[in-house]
Amino acid sequence: MRAGEVKLGVSLFSYSSVFYLGEKSLTDLLKKSKEAGAEGIEIVASQMIPGYPYPSREWLRSFRDECEQLGLEPFCYSAHLDSGLRSDRWLTEEEKVLCTVNDLRCAKDMGASVVRTQQTISPKLMYEIAPWAERYGIKVGVEIHPPHTLSTDVWQEFIRVFEDIDSPYVGIVMDLGIYQEYPYDGWINVYASHGVSQATIAFLLSALKEGQPLAEVLAVLEKQNASEYAREMAQEMFALYRPYRPDQLADVMKYITHFHTKFYHMKNGEEETIPYRQILQIIKETGFSGYLISEYEGHYVYDEQTVSCFDQVREHIAMERRLLNA
Amino acid sequence: MGLVNNQRAYDKHLLWQGGEGNIVVGDSVVGFRFPVRIPNFRGNYLSCIEEFSFALDGQALDPDKIELVLNGKRFRIGDLPQLFAEYWYVLDVGIIEVLHDGGLQGKHRIDATMKLRYGYSAYFGVCKVVTSKCSKEYEF
């Protein structure tokens, strides 16, 4: 990849609902990705790969070959690091390393360039992971995801560790969900369906926009004798959404393996809850080389009959291309 | 926190269709069965199922009389928390079998609840546990 070259891809996770219902096969999803304009794909292993967490080499190689035949790069093997998978205890540090080495093995067989792992891996383990990543020739990116931000303690520690290791084989998968400023309609409607009034919703959105402290907002709800659903909505909203901090993004750009260009609902060719225009401008200005992987997450609340995931991905890639070329 | 499932699109699939019926052993009808899916975008370890409970026509079913048939094996509901090496692939349909002398005839309503721990979600030291509920009428 040339310096400053940005490629557009899609996470097959975007098509979760149609996959779950058996309406589309993995082959169908790859073809749809290509039609939408993707150059590469990311696959969530725990979701779509049979035999996970120990899929067969035959399956992985066959998937790699299928991607390549369709002109798609099998760019990222997206792993979950389920540190809480056991009921009796957390995974040990040794078990986390074993999980990640297994993920690297799978990624190698799949022809992927990156393993996406999660912050549950812990910063200090990156010292053990980096040599394995270098040995396999595959990057390990730790995904930063809401409710975390780059200011969260564990992320300050990850960044310090990445500076110290100074290897291109470990870094950050930047999920743009951390820059979401406001909730999307579908998210709001879930709470409305539990009886949170339009007046309360309007109050919460206004308070969020004005930067009112959560404690004050909860005090108002208490006085109004608001429901526990309204209080939960306030807590979730203030934990997940916040004003955009573009300065921090530029600071960590050199550690970013790729972006999850998260989105929830494309309307008239735009995603309204994340400041894409400003973020893509920084991506261009800093000369970032790599993938923007479109990740549609509206399927959590929208039915496919109401909002088509295929239309959403196509619109999103088109928006990215337009903004990158602007 | 945790009252609302923001990933609720999958809840309605917890009780699936196809394969419901009675369990017949020889000449005896010893129980009934119905199909279930994991109500999430991804598969999961059975140990992450913190609760999997059912009601028949509004009456809670005894967990000691329920088994989950999955991956070619049978698991007691009470044993699920220990099964950290058993994975439920998201496209696989599980079968719930209930010991119930004489089985069921005609239409009956099943209510299901699953509390699922997201093992990757310990952003601040605690895993998120999401409750999914689903009701469905089956013809037995």
GROMACS .gro file of C-alpha atoms in nm:
model
  466
    1MET     CA    1   0.000   0.000   0.000
    2ARG     CA    2   0.136   0.341  -0.098
    3ALA     CA    3   0.190   0.616   0.160
    4GLY     CA    4  -0.132   0.803   0.208
    5GLU     CA    5  -0.337   0.543   0.022
    6VAL     CA    6  -0.675   0.488   0.184
    7LYS     CA    7  -0.871   0.173   0.097
    8LEU     CA    8  -1.238   0.116   0.167
    9GLY     CA    9  -1.368  -0.211   0.306
   10VAL     CA   10  -1.659  -0.356   0.495
   11SER     CA   11  -1.702  -0.564   0.807
   12LEU     CA   12  -1.931  -0.856   0.728
   13PHE     CA   13  -2.076  -0.787   1.075
   14SER     CA   14  -2.271  -0.514   0.895
   15TYR     CA   15  -2.486  -0.790   0.746
   16SER     CA   16  -2.553  -0.967   1.078
   17SER     CA   17  -2.930  -0.982   1.054
   18VAL     CA   18  -2.954  -1.145   0.711
   19PHE     CA   19  -2.676  -1.388   0.801
   20TYR     CA   20  -2.847  -1.484   1.128
   21LEU     CA   21  -3.175  -1.551   0.951
   22GLY     CA   22  -3.006  -1.763   0.685
   23GLU     CA   23  -3.127  -1.530   0.413
   24LYS     CA   24  -2.775  -1.480   0.278
   25SER     CA   25  -2.471  -1.707   0.278
   26LEU     CA   26  -2.116  -1.589   0.339
   27THR     CA   27  -2.060  -1.607  -0.036
   28ASP     CA   28  -2.361  -1.378  -0.089
   29LEU     CA   29  -2.219  -1.132   0.165
   30LEU     CA   30  -1.882  -1.124  -0.007
   31LYS     CA   31  -2.050  -1.054  -0.341
   32LYS     CA   32  -2.263  -0.779  -0.183
   33SER     CA   33  -1.948  -0.627  -0.031
   34LYS     CA   34  -1.782  -0.617  -0.369
   35GLU     CA   35  -2.092  -0.464  -0.529
   36ALA     CA   36  -2.097  -0.194  -0.258
   37GLY     CA   37  -1.745  -0.090  -0.359
   38ALA     CA   38  -1.537  -0.267  -0.093
   39GLU     CA   39  -1.177  -0.359  -0.168
   40GLY     CA   40  -1.137  -0.576   0.141
   41ILE     CA   41  -1.335  -0.733   0.422
   42GLU     CA   42  -1.320  -0.796   0.795
   43ILE     CA   43  -1.490  -1.102   0.941
   44VAL     CA   44  -1.598  -1.142   1.305
   45ALA     CA   45  -1.475  -1.492   1.375
   46SER     CA   46  -1.700  -1.563   1.673
   47GLN     CA   47  -1.997  -1.481   1.454
   48MET     CA   48  -1.943  -1.625   1.109
   49ILE     CA   49  -1.667  -1.885   1.122
   50PRO     CA   50  -1.783  -2.243   1.186
   51GLY     CA   51  -1.575  -2.427   1.441
   52TYR     CA   52  -1.477  -2.108   1.626
   53PRO     CA   53  -1.269  -2.068   1.840
   54TYR     CA   54  -1.069  -2.342   1.663
   55PRO     CA   55  -1.180  -2.331   1.298
   56SER     CA   56  -1.019  -2.574   1.057
   57ARG     CA   57  -0.732  -2.475   0.835
   58GLU     CA   58  -0.931  -2.607   0.537
   59TRP     CA   59  -1.223  -2.373   0.606
   60LEU     CA   60  -0.997  -2.070   0.652
   61ARG     CA   61  -0.801  -2.136   0.334
   62SER     CA   62  -1.118  -2.195   0.138
   63PHE     CA   63  -1.256  -1.862   0.263
   64ARG     CA   64  -0.930  -1.689   0.167
   65ASP     CA   65  -0.949  -1.836  -0.182
   66GLU     CA   66  -1.311  -1.729  -0.222
   67CYS     CA   67  -1.228  -1.372  -0.122
   68GLU     CA   68  -0.941  -1.360  -0.367
   69GLN     CA   69  -1.152  -1.502  -0.650
   70LEU     CA   70  -1.399  -1.220  -0.595
   71GLY     CA   71  -1.123  -0.960  -0.590
   72LEU     CA   72  -1.154  -0.892  -0.218
   73GLU     CA   73  -0.869  -0.877   0.032
   74PRO     CA   74  -0.944  -1.091   0.344
   75PHE     CA   75  -0.801  -0.804   0.542
   76CYS     CA   76  -0.889  -0.863   0.908
   77TYR     CA   77  -0.966  -1.162   1.130
   78SER     CA   78  -1.174  -0.999   1.399
   79ALA     CA   79  -1.130  -1.182   1.729
   80HIS     CA   80  -1.320  -1.145   2.052
   81LEU     CA   81  -1.112  -1.166   2.366
   82ASP     CA   82  -1.376  -1.308   2.600
   83SER     CA   83  -1.187  -1.261   2.925
   84GLY     CA   84  -1.513  -1.327   3.112
   85LEU     CA   85  -1.606  -1.646   2.930
   86ARG     CA   86  -1.575  -1.859   3.243
   87SER     CA   87  -1.823  -1.837   3.527
   88ASP     CA   88  -1.574  -1.908   3.802
   89ARG     CA   89  -1.289  -1.669   3.719
   90TRP     CA   90  -1.137  -1.436   3.463
   91LEU     CA   91  -0.902  -1.573   3.200
   92THR     CA   92  -0.542  -1.568   3.319
   93GLU     CA   93  -0.276  -1.368   3.136
   94GLU     CA   94  -0.134  -1.693   2.996
   95GLU     CA   95  -0.475  -1.795   2.862
   96LYS     CA   96  -0.518  -1.455   2.694
   97VAL     CA   97  -0.184  -1.497   2.519
   98LEU     CA   98  -0.283  -1.848   2.404
   99CYS     CA   99  -0.614  -1.713   2.269
  100THR     CA  100  -0.434  -1.443   2.075
  101VAL     CA  101  -0.168  -1.676   1.936
  102ASN     CA  102  -0.453  -1.901   1.818
  103ASP     CA  103  -0.619  -1.599   1.654
  104LEU     CA  104  -0.291  -1.519   1.477
  105ARG     CA  105  -0.269  -1.876   1.350
  106CYS     CA  106  -0.623  -1.851   1.211
  107ALA     CA  107  -0.554  -1.512   1.054
  108LYS     CA  108  -0.243  -1.654   0.886
  109ASP     CA  109  -0.442  -1.939   0.734
  110MET     CA  110  -0.709  -1.694   0.620
  111GLY     CA  111  -0.452  -1.469   0.454
  112ALA     CA  112  -0.542  -1.174   0.678
  113SER     CA  113  -0.307  -0.884   0.751
  114VAL     CA  114  -0.455  -0.789   1.089
  115VAL     CA  115  -0.606  -0.953   1.397
  116ARG     CA  116  -0.852  -0.730   1.576
  117THR     CA  117  -0.840  -0.799   1.949
  118GLN     CA  118  -0.998  -0.616   2.241
  119GLN     CA  119  -0.890  -0.411   2.538
  120THR     CA  120  -0.956  -0.708   2.768
  121ILE     CA  121  -0.612  -0.829   2.657
  122SER     CA  122  -0.450  -0.569   2.892
  123PRO     CA  123  -0.166  -0.332   2.790
  124LYS     CA  124   0.129  -0.517   2.943
  125LEU     CA  125   0.049  -0.833   2.743
  126MET     CA  126   0.132  -0.644   2.424
  127TYR     CA  127   0.499  -0.701   2.511
  128GLU     CA  128   0.436  -1.075   2.479
  129ILE     CA  129   0.209  -1.046   2.177
  130ALA     CA  130   0.434  -0.824   1.965
  131PRO     CA  131   0.701  -1.093   1.899
  132TRP     CA  132   0.431  -1.342   1.797
  133ALA     CA  133   0.275  -1.083   1.563
  134GLU     CA  134   0.612  -1.011   1.404
  135ARG     CA  135   0.682  -1.384   1.366
  136TYR     CA  136   0.351  -1.438   1.182
  137GLY     CA  137   0.383  -1.112   0.989
  138ILE     CA  138   0.036  -1.006   1.105
  139LYS     CA  139  -0.055  -0.692   1.297
  140VAL     CA  140  -0.254  -0.715   1.621
  141GLY     CA  141  -0.482  -0.416   1.668
  142VAL     CA  142  -0.657  -0.354   1.999
  143GLU     CA  143  -0.996  -0.202   1.930
  144ILE     CA  144  -1.090   0.113   2.114
  145HIS     CA  145  -1.466   0.109   2.149
  146PRO     CA  146  -1.732   0.297   2.344
  147PRO     CA  147  -1.771   0.348   2.637
  148HIS     CA  148  -1.392   0.394   2.637
  149THR     CA  149  -1.221   0.701   2.494
  150LEU     CA  150  -0.855   0.777   2.436
  151SER     CA  151  -0.862   0.952   2.776
  152THR     CA  152  -0.963   0.636   2.962
  153ASP     CA  153  -0.684   0.518   3.194
  154VAL     CA  154  -0.636   0.182   3.022
  155TRP     CA  155  -0.601   0.357   2.685
  156GLN     CA  156  -0.345   0.600   2.817
  157GLU     CA  157  -0.155   0.290   2.925
  158PHE     CA  158  -0.199   0.116   2.587
  159ILE     CA  159  -0.062   0.425   2.409
  160ARG     CA  160   0.236   0.441   2.644
  161VAL     CA  161   0.305   0.071   2.577
  162PHE     CA  162   0.276   0.113   2.199
  163GLU     CA  163   0.525   0.402   2.217
  164ASP     CA  164   0.759   0.184   2.418
  165ILE     CA  165   0.733  -0.127   2.195
  166ASP     CA  166   0.763   0.086   1.882
  167SER     CA  167   0.660  -0.194   1.645
  168PRO     CA  168   0.434  -0.168   1.340
  169TYR     CA  169   0.290  -0.505   1.441
  170VAL     CA  170   0.086  -0.382   1.740
  171GLY     CA  171  -0.149  -0.087   1.746
  172ILE     CA  172  -0.504   0.042   1.764
  173VAL     CA  173  -0.821  -0.044   1.575
  174MET     CA  174  -0.999   0.290   1.587
  175ASP     CA  175  -1.374   0.245   1.618
  176LEU     CA  176  -1.535   0.575   1.527
  177GLY     CA  177  -1.813   0.497   1.772
  178ILE     CA  178  -1.594   0.669   2.031
  179TYR     CA  179  -1.661   0.994   1.845
  180GLN     CA  180  -2.037   0.955   1.837
  181GLU     CA  181  -2.186   1.276   1.965
  182TYR     CA  182  -2.555   1.188   1.980
  183PRO     CA  183  -2.772   0.878   1.989
  184TYR     CA  184  -2.944   0.766   1.670
  185ASP     CA  185  -3.319   0.739   1.624
  186GLY     CA  186  -3.338   0.363   1.660
  187TRP     CA  187  -3.154   0.373   1.995
  188ILE     CA  188  -3.386   0.642   2.124
  189ASN     CA  189  -3.692   0.450   2.009
  190VAL     CA  190  -3.593   0.147   2.215
  191TYR     CA  191  -3.626   0.358   2.531
  192ALA     CA  192  -3.942   0.527   2.403
  193SER     CA  193  -4.093   0.180   2.364
  194HIS     CA  194  -4.032   0.130   2.737
  195GLY     CA  195  -4.238   0.440   2.817
  196VAL     CA  196  -3.974   0.714   2.833
  197SER     CA  197  -4.170   1.023   2.731
  198GLN     CA  198  -4.087   1.249   2.438
  199ALA     CA  199  -4.050   1.537   2.687
  200THR     CA  200  -3.789   1.343   2.886
  201ILE     CA  201  -3.607   1.242   2.567
  202ALA     CA  202  -3.599   1.606   2.452
  203PHE     CA  203  -3.466   1.712   2.794
  204LEU     CA  204  -3.189   1.450   2.786
  205LEU     CA  205  -3.081   1.536   2.430
  206SER     CA  206  -3.071   1.906   2.519
  207ALA     CA  207  -2.872   1.839   2.839
  208LEU     CA  208  -2.624   1.626   2.646
  209LYS     CA  209  -2.579   1.895   2.383
  210GLU     CA  210  -2.526   2.164   2.646
  211GLY     CA  211  -2.277   1.953   2.840
  212GLN     CA  212  -2.484   1.945   3.158
  213PRO     CA  213  -2.327   1.713   3.420
  214LEU     CA  214  -2.495   1.373   3.452
  215ALA     CA  215  -2.545   1.420   3.827
  216GLU     CA  216  -2.757   1.730   3.762
  217VAL     CA  217  -2.958   1.549   3.496
  218LEU     CA  218  -3.024   1.255   3.729
  219ALA     CA  219  -3.130   1.498   4.003
  220VAL     CA  220  -3.388   1.651   3.769
  221LEU     CA  221  -3.519   1.306   3.677
  222GLU     CA  222  -3.539   1.219   4.047
  223LYS     CA  223  -3.752   1.528   4.114
  224GLN     CA  224  -3.978   1.434   3.825
  225ASN     CA  225  -4.010   1.085   3.971
  226ALA     CA  226  -3.897   0.954   3.633
  227SER     CA  227  -3.899   0.582   3.560
  228GLU     CA  228  -3.597   0.360   3.602
  229TYR     CA  229  -3.590   0.332   3.221
  230ALA     CA  230  -3.549   0.709   3.194
  231ARG     CA  231  -3.264   0.702   3.447
  232GLU     CA  232  -3.093   0.420   3.258
  233MET     CA  233  -3.133   0.610   2.931
  234ALA     CA  234  -2.961   0.911   3.088
  235GLN     CA  235  -2.675   0.703   3.225
  236GLU     CA  236  -2.620   0.518   2.897
  237MET     CA  237  -2.645   0.835   2.692
  238PHE     CA  238  -2.392   1.026   2.899
  239ALA     CA  239  -2.155   0.727   2.907
  240LEU     CA  240  -2.163   0.667   2.531
  241TYR     CA  241  -2.191   1.008   2.367
  242ARG     CA  242  -1.969   1.312   2.405
  243PRO     CA  243  -1.827   1.609   2.219
  244TYR     CA  244  -1.575   1.519   1.950
  245ARG     CA  245  -1.201   1.556   2.035
  246PRO     CA  246  -1.019   1.564   1.700
  247ASP     CA  247  -0.684   1.660   1.853
  248GLN     CA  248  -0.649   1.322   2.021
  249LEU     CA  249  -0.711   1.137   1.696
  250ALA     CA  250  -0.419   1.302   1.518
  251ASP     CA  251  -0.191   1.217   1.812
  252VAL     CA  252  -0.245   0.841   1.782
  253MET     CA  253  -0.274   0.814   1.404
  254LYS     CA  254   0.065   0.645   1.372
  255TYR     CA  255  -0.055   0.353   1.586
  256ILE     CA  256  -0.380   0.290   1.399
  257THR     CA  257  -0.392  -0.043   1.213
  258HIS     CA  258  -0.725   0.049   1.053
  259PHE     CA  259  -1.052   0.225   1.121
  260HIS     CA  260  -1.390   0.079   1.200
  261THR     CA  261  -1.596   0.346   1.034
  262LYS     CA  262  -1.896   0.280   1.254
  263PHE     CA  263  -2.240   0.400   1.154
  264TYR     CA  264  -2.596   0.348   1.262
  265HIS     CA  265  -2.827   0.501   1.009
  266MET     CA  266  -2.747   0.663   0.676
  267LYS     CA  267  -3.003   0.928   0.589
  268ASN     CA  268  -2.984   1.106   0.256
  269GLY     CA  269  -2.626   0.994   0.211
  270GLU     CA  270  -2.507   1.119   0.553
  271GLU     CA  271  -2.438   0.970   0.898
  272GLU     CA  272  -2.555   1.237   1.137
  273THR     CA  273  -2.431   1.119   1.476
  274ILE     CA  274  -2.054   1.098   1.404
  275PRO     CA  275  -1.857   1.394   1.259
  276TYR     CA  276  -1.732   1.212   0.949
  277ARG     CA  277  -1.639   1.524   0.755
  278GLN     CA  278  -1.390   1.640   1.020
  279ILE     CA  279  -1.254   1.291   1.089
  280LEU     CA  280  -1.188   1.207   0.724
  281GLN     CA  281  -1.023   1.545   0.682
  282ILE     CA  282  -0.775   1.450   0.958
  283ILE     CA  283  -0.720   1.111   0.795
  284LYS     CA  284  -0.627   1.288   0.473
  285GLU     CA  285  -0.412   1.556   0.640
  286THR     CA  286  -0.209   1.308   0.842
  287GLY     CA  287  -0.136   1.089   0.540
  288PHE     CA  288  -0.287   0.777   0.698
  289SER     CA  289  -0.241   0.464   0.483
  290GLY     CA  290  -0.479   0.176   0.532
  291TYR     CA  291  -0.835   0.059   0.546
  292LEU     CA  292  -1.154   0.230   0.650
  293ILE     CA  293  -1.381  -0.065   0.729
  294SER     CA  294  -1.750   0.028   0.716
  295GLU     CA  295  -1.930  -0.117   1.016
  296TYR     CA  296  -2.308  -0.086   1.014
  297GLU     CA  297  -2.453  -0.139   1.359
  298GLY     CA  298  -2.815  -0.034   1.304
  299HIS     CA  299  -2.917  -0.398   1.267
  300TYR     CA  300  -2.935  -0.418   1.645
  301VAL     CA  301  -3.261  -0.226   1.636
  302TYR     CA  302  -3.379  -0.188   1.276
  303ASP     CA  303  -3.554  -0.470   1.095
  304GLU     CA  304  -3.408  -0.552   0.756
  305GLN     CA  305  -3.752  -0.493   0.603
  306THR     CA  306  -3.741  -0.134   0.733
  307VAL     CA  307  -3.374  -0.051   0.674
  308SER     CA  308  -3.167  -0.261   0.431
  309CYS     CA  309  -2.814  -0.332   0.554
  310PHE     CA  310  -2.697  -0.361   0.193
  311ASP     CA  311  -2.831  -0.016   0.105
  312GLN     CA  312  -2.677   0.124   0.424
  313VAL     CA  313  -2.329  -0.011   0.347
  314ARG     CA  314  -2.342   0.105  -0.014
  315GLU     CA  315  -2.445   0.456   0.092
  316HIS     CA  316  -2.177   0.466   0.360
  317ILE     CA  317  -1.893   0.367   0.128
  318ALA     CA  318  -2.016   0.623  -0.123
  319MET     CA  319  -2.014   0.892   0.150
  320GLU     CA  320  -1.658   0.803   0.250
  321ARG     CA  321  -1.541   0.811  -0.110
  322ARG     CA  322  -1.707   1.148  -0.163
  323LEU     CA  323  -1.549   1.297   0.150
  324LEU     CA  324  -1.205   1.154   0.073
  325ASN     CA  325  -1.215   1.302  -0.276
  326ALA     CA  326  -1.345   1.640  -0.161
  327MET     CA  327  -2.850  -0.041   3.441
  328GLY     CA  328  -2.919  -0.337   3.217
  329LEU     CA  329  -3.298  -0.292   3.198
  330VAL     CA  330  -3.300  -0.234   2.825
  331ASN     CA  331  -3.146  -0.461   2.564
  332ASN     CA  332  -3.010  -0.233   2.295
  333GLN     CA  333  -2.938  -0.537   2.080
  334ARG     CA  334  -3.297  -0.652   2.098
  335ALA     CA  335  -3.341  -0.728   1.729
  336TYR     CA  336  -3.240  -1.086   1.805
  337ASP     CA  337  -3.465  -1.141   2.106
  338LYS     CA  338  -3.763  -1.251   1.901
  339HIS     CA  339  -3.561  -1.539   1.758
  340LEU     CA  340  -3.476  -1.696   2.095
  341LEU     CA  341  -3.773  -1.929   2.042
  342TRP     CA  342  -3.727  -2.060   1.689
  343GLN     CA  343  -3.957  -2.256   1.464
  344GLY     CA  344  -3.932  -2.612   1.333
  345GLY     CA  345  -3.871  -2.929   1.531
  346GLU     CA  346  -4.127  -2.872   1.805
  347GLY     CA  347  -4.319  -3.181   1.917
  348ASN     CA  348  -4.344  -3.455   2.173
  349ILE     CA  349  -4.072  -3.691   2.294
  350VAL     CA  350  -4.187  -4.047   2.244
  351VAL     CA  351  -4.003  -4.342   2.394
  352GLY     CA  352  -4.153  -4.674   2.292
  353ASP     CA  353  -4.524  -4.637   2.359
  354SER     CA  354  -4.480  -4.356   2.609
  355VAL     CA  355  -4.491  -3.984   2.554
  356VAL     CA  356  -4.241  -3.860   2.811
  357GLY     CA  357  -4.206  -3.495   2.729
  358PHE     CA  358  -4.193  -3.223   2.467
  359ARG     CA  359  -3.933  -3.032   2.273
  360PHE     CA  360  -3.897  -2.701   2.092
  361PRO     CA  361  -3.618  -2.518   1.905
  362VAL     CA  362  -3.407  -2.227   2.035
  363ARG     CA  363  -3.147  -1.986   1.891
  364ILE     CA  364  -2.887  -1.779   2.067
  365PRO     CA  365  -3.039  -1.426   2.070
  366ASN     CA  366  -2.730  -1.233   1.969
  367PHE     CA  367  -2.539  -1.143   1.654
  368ARG     CA  368  -2.256  -1.383   1.748
  369GLY     CA  369  -2.223  -1.729   1.894
  370ASN     CA  370  -2.110  -1.781   2.248
  371TYR     CA  371  -1.971  -2.016   2.508
  372LEU     CA  372  -2.243  -2.201   2.698
  373SER     CA  373  -2.077  -2.085   3.021
  374CYS     CA  374  -2.185  -1.730   2.933
  375ILE     CA  375  -2.551  -1.827   2.969
  376GLU     CA  376  -2.630  -1.712   3.321
  377GLU     CA  377  -2.998  -1.800   3.305
  378PHE     CA  378  -3.204  -2.003   3.060
  379SER     CA  379  -3.555  -2.044   3.197
  380PHE     CA  380  -3.892  -2.132   3.054
  381ALA     CA  381  -4.261  -2.121   3.133
  382LEU     CA  382  -4.541  -2.333   2.985
  383ASP     CA  383  -4.873  -2.152   2.962
  384GLY     CA  384  -4.752  -1.912   3.229
  385GLN     CA  385  -4.623  -2.178   3.472
  386ALA     CA  386  -4.248  -2.187   3.533
  387LEU     CA  387  -4.082  -2.512   3.425
  388ASP     CA  388  -3.855  -2.700   3.666
  389PRO     CA  389  -3.495  -2.654   3.541
  390ASP     CA  390  -3.407  -3.001   3.663
  391LYS     CA  391  -3.640  -3.143   3.396
  392ILE     CA  392  -3.491  -2.945   3.108
  393GLU     CA  393  -3.201  -3.028   2.878
  394LEU     CA  394  -3.043  -2.839   2.590
  395VAL     CA  395  -2.950  -3.055   2.290
  396LEU     CA  396  -2.670  -2.892   2.093
  397ASN     CA  397  -2.347  -2.991   1.917
  398GLY     CA  398  -2.466  -3.353   1.918
  399LYS     CA  399  -2.470  -3.356   2.300
  400ARG     CA  400  -2.719  -3.306   2.584
  401PHE     CA  401  -2.665  -3.053   2.860
  402ARG     CA  402  -2.858  -3.002   3.182
  403ILE     CA  403  -2.961  -2.641   3.217
  404GLY     CA  404  -2.797  -2.626   3.559
  405ASP     CA  405  -2.465  -2.737   3.412
  406LEU     CA  406  -2.440  -2.460   3.151
  407PRO     CA  407  -2.228  -2.224   3.368
  408GLN     CA  408  -1.950  -2.485   3.376
  409LEU     CA  409  -1.933  -2.539   2.998
  410PHE     CA  410  -1.660  -2.293   2.903
  411ALA     CA  411  -1.526  -2.513   2.623
  412GLU     CA  412  -1.861  -2.567   2.453
  413TYR     CA  413  -1.945  -2.311   2.184
  414TRP     CA  414  -2.289  -2.235   2.039
  415TYR     CA  415  -2.237  -2.133   1.677
  416VAL     CA  416  -2.482  -1.862   1.588
  417LEU     CA  417  -2.645  -2.048   1.299
  418ASP     CA  418  -2.702  -2.367   1.500
  419VAL     CA  419  -3.048  -2.441   1.632
  420GLY     CA  420  -3.060  -2.591   1.980
  421ILE     CA  421  -3.343  -2.811   2.100
  422ILE     CA  422  -3.491  -2.777   2.447
  423GLU     CA  423  -3.627  -3.104   2.579
  424VAL     CA  424  -3.860  -3.105   2.879
  425LEU     CA  425  -3.959  -3.414   3.074
  426HIS     CA  426  -4.338  -3.383   3.098
  427ASP     CA  427  -4.541  -3.700   3.132
  428GLY     CA  428  -4.789  -3.736   2.847
  429GLY     CA  429  -4.633  -3.453   2.646
  430LEU     CA  430  -4.849  -3.174   2.508
  431GLN     CA  431  -5.139  -3.166   2.267
  432GLY     CA  432  -5.268  -2.870   2.071
  433LYS     CA  433  -5.153  -2.510   2.108
  434HIS     CA  434  -4.941  -2.402   2.403
  435ARG     CA  435  -4.752  -2.087   2.486
  436ILE     CA  436  -4.384  -2.100   2.580
  437ASP     CA  437  -4.206  -1.808   2.746
  438ALA     CA  438  -3.826  -1.806   2.743
  439THR     CA  439  -3.570  -1.591   2.920
  440MET     CA  440  -3.197  -1.594   2.858
  441LYS     CA  441  -2.944  -1.389   3.051
  442LEU     CA  442  -2.628  -1.381   2.842
  443ARG     CA  443  -2.294  -1.252   2.968
  444TYR     CA  444  -2.087  -1.067   2.710
  445GLY     CA  445  -1.745  -1.207   2.799
  446TYR     CA  446  -1.560  -0.935   2.607
  447SER     CA  447  -1.741  -0.643   2.764
  448ALA     CA  448  -1.547  -0.581   3.085
  449TYR     CA  449  -1.474  -0.221   2.993
  450PHE     CA  450  -1.468  -0.116   3.357
  451GLY     CA  451  -1.408  -0.448   3.530
  452VAL     CA  452  -1.758  -0.596   3.503
  453CYS     CA  453  -1.910  -0.792   3.215
  454LYS     CA  454  -2.241  -0.676   3.073
  455VAL     CA  455  -2.526  -0.926   3.119
  456VAL     CA  456  -2.814  -0.883   2.877
  457THR     CA  457  -3.161  -1.029   2.929
  458SER     CA  458  -3.356  -1.152   2.627
  459LYS     CA  459  -3.720  -1.253   2.651
  460CYS     CA  460  -3.936  -1.424   2.393
  461SER     CA  461  -4.283  -1.580   2.384
  462LYS     CA  462  -4.424  -1.811   2.120
  463GLU     CA  463  -4.723  -2.033   2.067
  464TYR     CA  464  -4.643  -2.380   1.935
  465GLU     CA  465  -4.875  -2.647   1.798
  466PHE     CA  466  -4.778  -2.981   1.954
   0.00000   0.00000   0.00000
